[in-house]
Tab-separated table of C-alpha atoms in Angstrom:
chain	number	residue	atom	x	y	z
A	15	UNK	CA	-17.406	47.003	20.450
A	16	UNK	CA	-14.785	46.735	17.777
A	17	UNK	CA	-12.697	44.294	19.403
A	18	UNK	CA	-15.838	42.300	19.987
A	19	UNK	CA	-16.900	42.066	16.247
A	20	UNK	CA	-13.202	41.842	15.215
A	21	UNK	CA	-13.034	38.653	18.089
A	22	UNK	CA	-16.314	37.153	16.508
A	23	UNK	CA	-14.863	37.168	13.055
A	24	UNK	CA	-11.856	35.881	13.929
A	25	UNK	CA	-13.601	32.698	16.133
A	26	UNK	CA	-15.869	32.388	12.672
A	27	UNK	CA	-12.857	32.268	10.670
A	28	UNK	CA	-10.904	29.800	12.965
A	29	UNK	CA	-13.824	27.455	13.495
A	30	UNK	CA	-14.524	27.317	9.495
A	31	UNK	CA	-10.998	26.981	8.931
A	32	UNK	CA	-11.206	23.679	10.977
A	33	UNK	CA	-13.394	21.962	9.904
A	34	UNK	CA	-12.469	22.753	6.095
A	35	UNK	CA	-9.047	21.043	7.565
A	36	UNK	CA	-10.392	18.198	9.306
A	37	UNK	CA	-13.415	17.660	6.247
A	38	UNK	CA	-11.267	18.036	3.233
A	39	UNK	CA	-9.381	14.886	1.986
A	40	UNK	CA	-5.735	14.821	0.311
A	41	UNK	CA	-5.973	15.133	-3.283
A	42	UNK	CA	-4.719	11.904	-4.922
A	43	UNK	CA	-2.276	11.344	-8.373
A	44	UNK	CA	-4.775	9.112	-10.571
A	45	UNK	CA	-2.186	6.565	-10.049
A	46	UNK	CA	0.930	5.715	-8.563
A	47	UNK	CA	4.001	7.504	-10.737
A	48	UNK	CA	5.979	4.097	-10.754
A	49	UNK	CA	3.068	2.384	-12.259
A	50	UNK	CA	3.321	3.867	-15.463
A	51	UNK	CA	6.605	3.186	-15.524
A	52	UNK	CA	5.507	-0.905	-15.391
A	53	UNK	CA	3.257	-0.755	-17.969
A	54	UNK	CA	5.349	-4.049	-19.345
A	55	UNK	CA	3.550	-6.156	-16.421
A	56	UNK	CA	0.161	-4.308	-17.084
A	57	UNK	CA	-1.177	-7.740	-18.113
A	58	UNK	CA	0.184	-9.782	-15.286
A	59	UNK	CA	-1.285	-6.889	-12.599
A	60	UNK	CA	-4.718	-8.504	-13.356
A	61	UNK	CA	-5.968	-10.340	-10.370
A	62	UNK	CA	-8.156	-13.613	-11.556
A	63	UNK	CA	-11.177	-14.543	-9.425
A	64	UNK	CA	-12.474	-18.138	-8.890
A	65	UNK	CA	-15.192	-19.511	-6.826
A	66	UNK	CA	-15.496	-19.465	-3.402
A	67	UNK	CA	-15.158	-15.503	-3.445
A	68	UNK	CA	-12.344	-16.028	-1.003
A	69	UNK	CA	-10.021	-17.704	-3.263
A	70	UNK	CA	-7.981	-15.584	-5.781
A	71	UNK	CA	-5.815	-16.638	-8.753
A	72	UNK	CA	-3.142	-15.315	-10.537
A	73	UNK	CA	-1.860	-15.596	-13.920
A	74	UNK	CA	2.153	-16.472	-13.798
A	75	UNK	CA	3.495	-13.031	-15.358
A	76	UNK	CA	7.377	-12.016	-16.847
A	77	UNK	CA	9.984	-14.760	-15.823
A	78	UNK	CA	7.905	-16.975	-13.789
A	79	UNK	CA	6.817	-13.964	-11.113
A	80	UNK	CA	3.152	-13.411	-10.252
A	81	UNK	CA	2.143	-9.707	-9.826
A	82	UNK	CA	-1.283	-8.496	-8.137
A	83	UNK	CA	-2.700	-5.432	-7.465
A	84	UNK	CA	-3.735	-4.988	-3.546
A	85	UNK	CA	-5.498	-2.297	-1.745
A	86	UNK	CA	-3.803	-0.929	1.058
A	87	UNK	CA	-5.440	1.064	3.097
A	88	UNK	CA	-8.101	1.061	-0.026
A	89	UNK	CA	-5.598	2.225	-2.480
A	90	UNK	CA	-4.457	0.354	-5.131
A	91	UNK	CA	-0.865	-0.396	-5.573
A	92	UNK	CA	0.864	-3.520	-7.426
A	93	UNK	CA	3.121	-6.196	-5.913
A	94	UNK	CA	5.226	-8.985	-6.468
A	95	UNK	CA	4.314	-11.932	-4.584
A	96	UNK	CA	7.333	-13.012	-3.076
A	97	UNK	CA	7.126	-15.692	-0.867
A	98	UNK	CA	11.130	-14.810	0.621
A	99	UNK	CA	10.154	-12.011	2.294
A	100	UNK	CA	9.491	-11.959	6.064
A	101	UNK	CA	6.863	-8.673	5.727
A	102	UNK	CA	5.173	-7.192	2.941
A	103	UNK	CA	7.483	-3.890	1.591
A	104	UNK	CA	6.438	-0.724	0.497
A	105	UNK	CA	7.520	1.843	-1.628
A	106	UNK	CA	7.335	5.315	0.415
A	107	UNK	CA	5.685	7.096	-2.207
A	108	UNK	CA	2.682	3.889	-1.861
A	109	UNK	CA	2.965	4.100	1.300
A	110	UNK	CA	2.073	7.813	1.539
A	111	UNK	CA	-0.218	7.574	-0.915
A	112	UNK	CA	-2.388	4.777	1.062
A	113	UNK	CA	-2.189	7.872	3.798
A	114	UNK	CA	1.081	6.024	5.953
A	115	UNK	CA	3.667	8.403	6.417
A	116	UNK	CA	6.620	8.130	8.342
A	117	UNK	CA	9.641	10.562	9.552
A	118	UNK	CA	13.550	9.729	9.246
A	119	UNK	CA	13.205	8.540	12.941
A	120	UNK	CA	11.299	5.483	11.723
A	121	UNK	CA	13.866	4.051	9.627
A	122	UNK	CA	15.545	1.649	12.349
A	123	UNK	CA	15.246	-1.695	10.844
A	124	UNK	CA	18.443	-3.254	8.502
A	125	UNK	CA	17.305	-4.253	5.490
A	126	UNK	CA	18.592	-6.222	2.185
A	127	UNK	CA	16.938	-5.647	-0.520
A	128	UNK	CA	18.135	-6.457	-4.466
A	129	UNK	CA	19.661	-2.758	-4.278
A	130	UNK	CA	21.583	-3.193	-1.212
A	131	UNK	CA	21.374	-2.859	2.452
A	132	UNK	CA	19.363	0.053	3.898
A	133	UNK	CA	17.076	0.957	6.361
A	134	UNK	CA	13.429	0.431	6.995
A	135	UNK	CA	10.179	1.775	8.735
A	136	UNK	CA	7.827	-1.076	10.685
A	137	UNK	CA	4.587	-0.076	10.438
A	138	UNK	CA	0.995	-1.982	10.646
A	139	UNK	CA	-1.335	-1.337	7.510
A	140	UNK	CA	-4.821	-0.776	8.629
A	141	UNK	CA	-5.728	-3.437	5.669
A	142	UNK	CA	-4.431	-5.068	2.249
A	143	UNK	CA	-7.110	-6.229	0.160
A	144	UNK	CA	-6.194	-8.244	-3.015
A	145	UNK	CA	-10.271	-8.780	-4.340
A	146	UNK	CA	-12.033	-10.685	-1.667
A	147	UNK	CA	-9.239	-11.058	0.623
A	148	UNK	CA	-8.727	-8.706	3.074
A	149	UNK	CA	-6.236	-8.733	6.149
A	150	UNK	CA	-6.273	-6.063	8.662
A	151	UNK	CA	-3.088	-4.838	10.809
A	152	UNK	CA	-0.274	-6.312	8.736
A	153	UNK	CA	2.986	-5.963	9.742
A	154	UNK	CA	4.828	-4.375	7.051
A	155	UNK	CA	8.427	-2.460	6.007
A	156	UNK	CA	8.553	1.008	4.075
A	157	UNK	CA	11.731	1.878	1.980
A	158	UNK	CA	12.918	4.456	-0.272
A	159	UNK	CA	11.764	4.329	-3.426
A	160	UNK	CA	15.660	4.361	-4.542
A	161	UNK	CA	15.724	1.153	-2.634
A	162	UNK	CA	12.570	-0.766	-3.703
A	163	UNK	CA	11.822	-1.468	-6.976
A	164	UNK	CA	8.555	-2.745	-6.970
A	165	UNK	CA	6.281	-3.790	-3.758
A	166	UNK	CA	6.762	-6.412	-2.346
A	167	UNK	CA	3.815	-9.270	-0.988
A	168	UNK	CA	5.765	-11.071	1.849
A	169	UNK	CA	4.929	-13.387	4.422
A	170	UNK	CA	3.188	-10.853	7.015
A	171	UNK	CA	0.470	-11.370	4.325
A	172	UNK	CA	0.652	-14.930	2.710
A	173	UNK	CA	1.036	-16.635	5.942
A	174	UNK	CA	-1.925	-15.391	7.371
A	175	UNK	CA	-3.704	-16.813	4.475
A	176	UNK	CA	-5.382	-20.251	4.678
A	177	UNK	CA	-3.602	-21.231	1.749
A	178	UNK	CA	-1.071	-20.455	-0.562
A	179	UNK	CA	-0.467	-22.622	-3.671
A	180	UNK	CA	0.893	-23.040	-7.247
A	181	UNK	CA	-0.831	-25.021	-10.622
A	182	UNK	CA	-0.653	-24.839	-14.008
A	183	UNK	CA	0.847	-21.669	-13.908
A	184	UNK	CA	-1.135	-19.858	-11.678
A	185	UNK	CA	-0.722	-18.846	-8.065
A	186	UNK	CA	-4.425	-19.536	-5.490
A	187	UNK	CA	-4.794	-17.181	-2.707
A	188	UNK	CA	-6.976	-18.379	-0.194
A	189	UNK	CA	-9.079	-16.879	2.093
């Protein structure tokens, strides 16, 4: 009879357990640690919305570059919009923090990035969101933090767009 009630608990205990595990979500940092760190670009990470709802703008930030903040995977991280790169790129930390993780394994690709050469992870992003524009399964590159400076929006993203243009200092996402 013992080792009945003592199998009963232990079932309980293993079945709670479970679904605490599957139910409970990662706790979060309020924001991503490398943002702080830009707080120079704070004004240029505003994104500027025009009608239709599926055309963005963005203010022209420090030396000529145009910075956004984009949901991926519903988390907010900010990029630079840079139109010479093939795929979007991806701070690990970001990365993990938009729930993408990867293992040293992934890290196949040959990269050059304005630290060097190193390696990267390929990986499709459920979404990237930057206000009413949303993508789904874009083709993008993780790095080292060491190795990435800031995120980068590449061409995985922009050319999927409908357009992509620049006036009077501001850059017009469309949808």
């Amino acid at each position: 009879m013992r080792s009945e009630l003592f199998f009963a608990v232990l079932v309980l205990f293993v079945s709670v357990a479970g679904v605490w595990y599957i139910e409970m979500k990662p706790l979060r940092p309020a924001a991503p640690t490398h943002m702080a760190e830009n707080n120079a670009h704070k004004d240029e990470l505003k994104v500027y919305f025009a009608a239709p709802a599926s055309e963005v703008r963005v203010k022209r930030g420090v030396h000529n570059q145009f910075y956004v903040t984009a949901a991926v995977n519903h988390w907010p991280a900010s990029f630079l919009v840079d139109t010479g790169a093939s795929h979007v790129a991806i701070r690990e930390s970001d990365a993990a923090a938009a729930g993408v993780f990867t293992t040293m394994t992934d890290y196949t690709h040959a990269v050059r990035t304005a630290n060097g050469e190193t390696k990267a992870a390929l990986v499709i992003l459920n979404s990237v969101e930057i206000g009413e524009l949303k993508l789904d399964d874009v083709k993008a590159f993780i790095l080292p933090d060491e190795q990435l400076g800031m995120n980068l929006l590449g061409m995985s993203f922009l050319s999927r767009l409908k357009g992509v243009e620049a006036s009077n200092g501001e850059l017009i996402l469309k949808g």
